[in-house]
Each structure stands twice: as C-alpha cells, then as structure tokens.
PDB file of C-alpha atoms in Angstrom:
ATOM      1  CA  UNK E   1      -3.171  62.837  38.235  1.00  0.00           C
ATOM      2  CA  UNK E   2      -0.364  61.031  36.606  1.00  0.00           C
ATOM      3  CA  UNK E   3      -0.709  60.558  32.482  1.00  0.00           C
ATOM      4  CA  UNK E   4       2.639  59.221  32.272  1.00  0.00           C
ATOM      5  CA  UNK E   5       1.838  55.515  31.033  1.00  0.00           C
ATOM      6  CA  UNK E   6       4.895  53.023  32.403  1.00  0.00           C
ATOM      7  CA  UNK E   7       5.012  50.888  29.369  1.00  0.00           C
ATOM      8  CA  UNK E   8       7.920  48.901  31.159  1.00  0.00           C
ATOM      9  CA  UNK E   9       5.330  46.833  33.313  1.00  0.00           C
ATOM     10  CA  UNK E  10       2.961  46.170  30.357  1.00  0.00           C
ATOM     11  CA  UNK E  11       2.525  42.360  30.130  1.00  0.00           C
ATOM     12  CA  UNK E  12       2.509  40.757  26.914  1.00  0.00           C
ATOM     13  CA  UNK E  13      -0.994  38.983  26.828  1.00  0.00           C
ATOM     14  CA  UNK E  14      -1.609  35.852  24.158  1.00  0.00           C
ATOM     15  CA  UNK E  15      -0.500  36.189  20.156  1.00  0.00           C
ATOM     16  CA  UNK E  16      -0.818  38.593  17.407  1.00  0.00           C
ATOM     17  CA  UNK E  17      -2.793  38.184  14.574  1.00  0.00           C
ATOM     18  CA  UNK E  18       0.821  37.304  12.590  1.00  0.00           C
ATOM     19  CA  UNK E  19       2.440  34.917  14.560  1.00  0.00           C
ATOM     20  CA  UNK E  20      -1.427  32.875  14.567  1.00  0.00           C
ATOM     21  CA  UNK E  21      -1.661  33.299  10.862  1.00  0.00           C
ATOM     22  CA  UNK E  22       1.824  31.943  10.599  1.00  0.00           C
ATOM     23  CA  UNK E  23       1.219  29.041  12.545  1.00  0.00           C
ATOM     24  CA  UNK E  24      -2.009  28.421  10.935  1.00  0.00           C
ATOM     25  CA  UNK E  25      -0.033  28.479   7.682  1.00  0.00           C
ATOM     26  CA  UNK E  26       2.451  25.861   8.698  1.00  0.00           C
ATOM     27  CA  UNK E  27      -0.696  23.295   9.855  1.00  0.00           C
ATOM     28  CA  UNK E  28      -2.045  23.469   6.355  1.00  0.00           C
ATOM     29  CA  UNK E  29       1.303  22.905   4.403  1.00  0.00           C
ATOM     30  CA  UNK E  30       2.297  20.295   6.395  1.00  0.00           C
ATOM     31  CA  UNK E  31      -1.344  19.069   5.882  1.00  0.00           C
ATOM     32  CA  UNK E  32      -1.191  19.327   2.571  1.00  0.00           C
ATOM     33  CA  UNK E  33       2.077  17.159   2.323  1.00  0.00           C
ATOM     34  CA  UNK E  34       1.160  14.487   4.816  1.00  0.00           C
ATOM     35  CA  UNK E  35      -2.607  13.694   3.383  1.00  0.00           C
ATOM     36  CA  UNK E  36      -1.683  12.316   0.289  1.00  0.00           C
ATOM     37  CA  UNK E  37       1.310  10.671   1.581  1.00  0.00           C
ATOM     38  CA  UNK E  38      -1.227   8.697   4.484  1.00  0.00           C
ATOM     39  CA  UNK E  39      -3.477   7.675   1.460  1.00  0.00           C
ATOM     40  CA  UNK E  40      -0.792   5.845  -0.332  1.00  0.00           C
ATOM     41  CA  UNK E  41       0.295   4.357   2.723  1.00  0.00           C
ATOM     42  CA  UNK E  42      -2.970   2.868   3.532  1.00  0.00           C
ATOM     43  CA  UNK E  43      -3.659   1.564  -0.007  1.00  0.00           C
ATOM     44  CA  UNK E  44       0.459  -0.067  -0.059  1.00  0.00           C
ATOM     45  CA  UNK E  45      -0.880  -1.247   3.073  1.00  0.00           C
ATOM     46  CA  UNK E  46      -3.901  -3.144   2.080  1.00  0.00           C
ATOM     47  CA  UNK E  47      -2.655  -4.237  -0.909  1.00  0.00           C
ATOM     48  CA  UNK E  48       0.018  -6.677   1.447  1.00  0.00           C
ATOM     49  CA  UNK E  49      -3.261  -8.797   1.731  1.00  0.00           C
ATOM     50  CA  UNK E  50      -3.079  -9.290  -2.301  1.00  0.00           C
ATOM     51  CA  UNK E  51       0.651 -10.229  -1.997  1.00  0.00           C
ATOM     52  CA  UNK E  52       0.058 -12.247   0.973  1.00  0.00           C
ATOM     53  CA  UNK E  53      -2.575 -14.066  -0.593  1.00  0.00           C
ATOM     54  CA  UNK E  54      -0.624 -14.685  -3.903  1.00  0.00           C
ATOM     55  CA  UNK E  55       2.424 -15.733  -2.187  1.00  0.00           C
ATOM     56  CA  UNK E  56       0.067 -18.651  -0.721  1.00  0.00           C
ATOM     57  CA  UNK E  57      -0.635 -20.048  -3.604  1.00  0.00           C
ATOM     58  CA  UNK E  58       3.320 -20.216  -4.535  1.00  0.00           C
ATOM     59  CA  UNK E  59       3.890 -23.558  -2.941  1.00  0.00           C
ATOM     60  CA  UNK E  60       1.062 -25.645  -4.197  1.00  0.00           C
ATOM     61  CA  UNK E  61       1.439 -24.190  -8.157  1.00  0.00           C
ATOM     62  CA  UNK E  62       5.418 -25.116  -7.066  1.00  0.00           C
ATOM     63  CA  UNK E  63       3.961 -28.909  -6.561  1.00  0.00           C
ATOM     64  CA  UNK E  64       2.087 -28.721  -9.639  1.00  0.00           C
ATOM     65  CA  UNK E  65       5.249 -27.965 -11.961  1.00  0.00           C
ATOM     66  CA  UNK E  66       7.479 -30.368 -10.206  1.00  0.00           C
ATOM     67  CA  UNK E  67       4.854 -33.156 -10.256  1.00  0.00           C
ATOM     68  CA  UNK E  68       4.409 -32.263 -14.356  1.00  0.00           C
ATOM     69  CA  UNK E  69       8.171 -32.757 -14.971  1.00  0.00           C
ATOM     70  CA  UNK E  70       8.453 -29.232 -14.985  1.00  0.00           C
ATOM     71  CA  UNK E  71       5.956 -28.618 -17.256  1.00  0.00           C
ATOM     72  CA  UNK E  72       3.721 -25.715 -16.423  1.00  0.00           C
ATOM     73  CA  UNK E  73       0.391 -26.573 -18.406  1.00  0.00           C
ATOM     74  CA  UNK E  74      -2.334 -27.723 -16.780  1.00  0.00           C
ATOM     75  CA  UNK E  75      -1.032 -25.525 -13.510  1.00  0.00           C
ATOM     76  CA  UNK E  76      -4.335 -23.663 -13.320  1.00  0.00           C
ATOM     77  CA  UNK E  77      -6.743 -23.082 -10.055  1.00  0.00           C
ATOM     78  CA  UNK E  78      -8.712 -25.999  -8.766  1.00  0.00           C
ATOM     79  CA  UNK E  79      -6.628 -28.613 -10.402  1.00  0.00           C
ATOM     80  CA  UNK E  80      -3.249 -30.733  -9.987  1.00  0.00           C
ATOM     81  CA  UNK E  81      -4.081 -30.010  -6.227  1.00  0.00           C
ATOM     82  CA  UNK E  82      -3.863 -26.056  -6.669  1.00  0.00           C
ATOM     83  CA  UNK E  83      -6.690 -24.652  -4.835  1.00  0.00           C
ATOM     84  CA  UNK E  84      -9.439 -23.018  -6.369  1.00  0.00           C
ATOM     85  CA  UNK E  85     -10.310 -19.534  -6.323  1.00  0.00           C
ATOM     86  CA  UNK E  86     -12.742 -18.375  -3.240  1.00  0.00           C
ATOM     87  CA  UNK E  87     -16.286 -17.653  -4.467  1.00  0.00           C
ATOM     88  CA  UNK E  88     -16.414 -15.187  -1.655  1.00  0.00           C
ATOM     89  CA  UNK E  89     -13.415 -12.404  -1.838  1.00  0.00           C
ATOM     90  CA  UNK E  90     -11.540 -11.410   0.818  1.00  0.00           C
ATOM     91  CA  UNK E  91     -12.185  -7.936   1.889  1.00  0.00           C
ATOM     92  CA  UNK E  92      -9.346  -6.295  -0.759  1.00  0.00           C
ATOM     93  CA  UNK E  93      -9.108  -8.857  -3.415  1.00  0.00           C
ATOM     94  CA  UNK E  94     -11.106  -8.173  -6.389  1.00  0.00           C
ATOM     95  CA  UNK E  95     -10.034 -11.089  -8.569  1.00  0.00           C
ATOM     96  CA  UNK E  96      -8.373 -14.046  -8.657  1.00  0.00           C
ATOM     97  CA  UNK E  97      -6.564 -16.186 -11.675  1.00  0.00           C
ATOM     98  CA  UNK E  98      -4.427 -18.980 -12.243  1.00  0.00           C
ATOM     99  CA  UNK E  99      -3.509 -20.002 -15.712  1.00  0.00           C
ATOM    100  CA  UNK E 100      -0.965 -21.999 -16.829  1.00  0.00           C
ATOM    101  CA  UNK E 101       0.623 -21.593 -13.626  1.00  0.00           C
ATOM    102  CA  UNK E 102       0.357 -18.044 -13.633  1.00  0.00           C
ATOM    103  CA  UNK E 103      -0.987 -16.213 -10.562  1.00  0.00           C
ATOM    104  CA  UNK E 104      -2.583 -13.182 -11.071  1.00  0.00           C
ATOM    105  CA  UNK E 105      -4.601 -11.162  -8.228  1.00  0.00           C
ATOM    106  CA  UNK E 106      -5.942  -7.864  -8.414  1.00  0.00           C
ATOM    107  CA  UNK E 107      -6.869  -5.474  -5.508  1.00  0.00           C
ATOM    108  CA  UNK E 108     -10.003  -3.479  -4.599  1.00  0.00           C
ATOM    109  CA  UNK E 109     -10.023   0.290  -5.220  1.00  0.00           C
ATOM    110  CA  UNK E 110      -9.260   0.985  -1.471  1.00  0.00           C
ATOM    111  CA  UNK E 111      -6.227  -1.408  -2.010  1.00  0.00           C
ATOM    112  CA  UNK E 112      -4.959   0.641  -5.242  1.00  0.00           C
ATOM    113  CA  UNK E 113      -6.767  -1.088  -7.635  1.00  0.00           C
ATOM    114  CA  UNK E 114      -2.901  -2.704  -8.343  1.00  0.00           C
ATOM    115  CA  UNK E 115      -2.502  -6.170  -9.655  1.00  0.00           C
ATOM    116  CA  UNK E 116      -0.108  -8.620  -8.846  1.00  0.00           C
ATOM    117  CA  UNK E 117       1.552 -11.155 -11.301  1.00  0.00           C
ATOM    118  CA  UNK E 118       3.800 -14.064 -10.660  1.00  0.00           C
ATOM    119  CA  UNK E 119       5.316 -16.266 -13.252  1.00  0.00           C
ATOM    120  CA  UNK E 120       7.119 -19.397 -12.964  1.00  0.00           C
ATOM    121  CA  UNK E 121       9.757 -20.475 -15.138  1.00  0.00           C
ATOM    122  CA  UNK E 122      12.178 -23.320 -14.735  1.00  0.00           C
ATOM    123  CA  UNK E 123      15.625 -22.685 -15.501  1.00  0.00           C
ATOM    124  CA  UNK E 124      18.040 -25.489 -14.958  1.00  0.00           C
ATOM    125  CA  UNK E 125      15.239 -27.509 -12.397  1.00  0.00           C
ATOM    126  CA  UNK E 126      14.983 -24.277 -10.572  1.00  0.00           C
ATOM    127  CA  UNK E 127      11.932 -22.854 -10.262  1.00  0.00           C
ATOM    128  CA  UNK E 128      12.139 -18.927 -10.273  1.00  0.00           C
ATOM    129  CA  UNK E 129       9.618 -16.886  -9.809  1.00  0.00           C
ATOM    130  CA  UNK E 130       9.257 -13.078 -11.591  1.00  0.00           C
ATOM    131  CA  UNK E 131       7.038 -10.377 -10.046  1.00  0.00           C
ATOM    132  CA  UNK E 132       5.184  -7.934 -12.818  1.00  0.00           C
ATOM    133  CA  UNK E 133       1.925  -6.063 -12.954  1.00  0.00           C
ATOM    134  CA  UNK E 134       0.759  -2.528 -12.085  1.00  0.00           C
ATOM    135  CA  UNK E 135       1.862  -3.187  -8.115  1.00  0.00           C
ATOM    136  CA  UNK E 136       5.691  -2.597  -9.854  1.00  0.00           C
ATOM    137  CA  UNK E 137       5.128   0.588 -10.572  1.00  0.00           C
ATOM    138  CA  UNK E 138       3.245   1.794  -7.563  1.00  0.00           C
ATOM    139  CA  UNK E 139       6.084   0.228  -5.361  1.00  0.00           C
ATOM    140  CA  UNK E 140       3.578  -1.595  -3.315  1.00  0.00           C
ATOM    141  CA  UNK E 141       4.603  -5.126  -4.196  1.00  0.00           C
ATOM    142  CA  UNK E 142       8.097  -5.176  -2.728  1.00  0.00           C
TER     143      UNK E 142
END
C-alpha cells in the first residue's frame, strides 16, 4: 500500500474561516455607513412634501401683497383670498402658519421634524422671497 499522499490533485473545496470573516466584515462596515445615510435620505425625501406644499401657497400670498399695494399685513391664511390651513394634515405636515404673509410649515418626525420658512419682502416692486428655518441646516430645503 501506497502512503505517499499526492497533494498536487487536492481540490480546493469552499472558503476558510478568514476569507468568510473578512467578507462578513466588509457587509457590516459598509452597513454601518449606508444605514444612516438611507435614513436621512428618506426623511430629505419626505420633507419635499413640506416644501411642495409651502411653495403652493407662494402665488396666492404673492396676490395678497400686490393687491395691498405691497403691503404685507393682513397676508395671513384664510383671508385676502389666501387659503386656509387644512383641518386634516397631510401625511408629513405637522403644522401649518401664515402670518403677515409669512409661511411657515413644519414636518412630522418621519419627515425630520424640519420647518420651513418663507418671507416676502418687496424691494423695488419685486417681490423676493428668503428661505430660513431648521430645513437650512439639515440641507433638505434646497
């Protein structure tokens, strides 16, 4: 009988502990970057609802001021044909204001909890309008 083991024709069967715990390794990291990075992205996403709804209420606050002379008093939500503020929420709004033609609109928590402010002013008889609020910071209201 032959000992002799011929460890030329030995096949290589499946992965070593190593090479799995590497790989393994390289699933969480990448994990651990791209979680936090899809949660932002999801609340910048929802919060385009809170923009998009504050951007619609632009044009008839922009009819308000021009119809007061320029004057932005009296600009508030359900007068001087501005609409009034839903009693019902859409899904990632939490709040709604106008004041003085002023539009401020807050999100839910699973929107960011951001809020979104827009002020008129009139410079010249153009009507300019500068975005503030927490959304600034968070670089979701771009």
């Amino acid at each position: 009988m032959n000992s002799k083991i011929n460890l030329k024709n030995r096949n290589q069967q499946g992965f070593t502990l190593i090479e799995l715990m590497i790989v393994v390794a390289i699933i969480g990291i990448l994990a651990a970057i791209a979680l936090p990075a899809y949660q932002t992205y999801t609340k910048r996403s929802r919060f385009s609802e809170v923009m998009s709804i504050s951007d619609g209420y632009k044009t008839p606050v922009a009819e308000c001021i021009n119809d007061n002379g320029g004057a932005l008093t009296g600009c508030d939500a359900g007068a001087k044909g501005i609409p009034a503020v839903p009693v019902a929420m859409p899904t990632n709004i939490a709040s709604i204001t106008i004041d003085e033609a002023v539009i401020t609109v807050t999100g839910t928590a699973a929107a960011g909890g951001w809020t979104s402010i827009l002020t008129p002013s009139v410079d010249g008889g153009v009507l300019k309008w500068a975005q503030s609020g927490t959304c600034v910071g968070a670089g979701a209201c771009k």
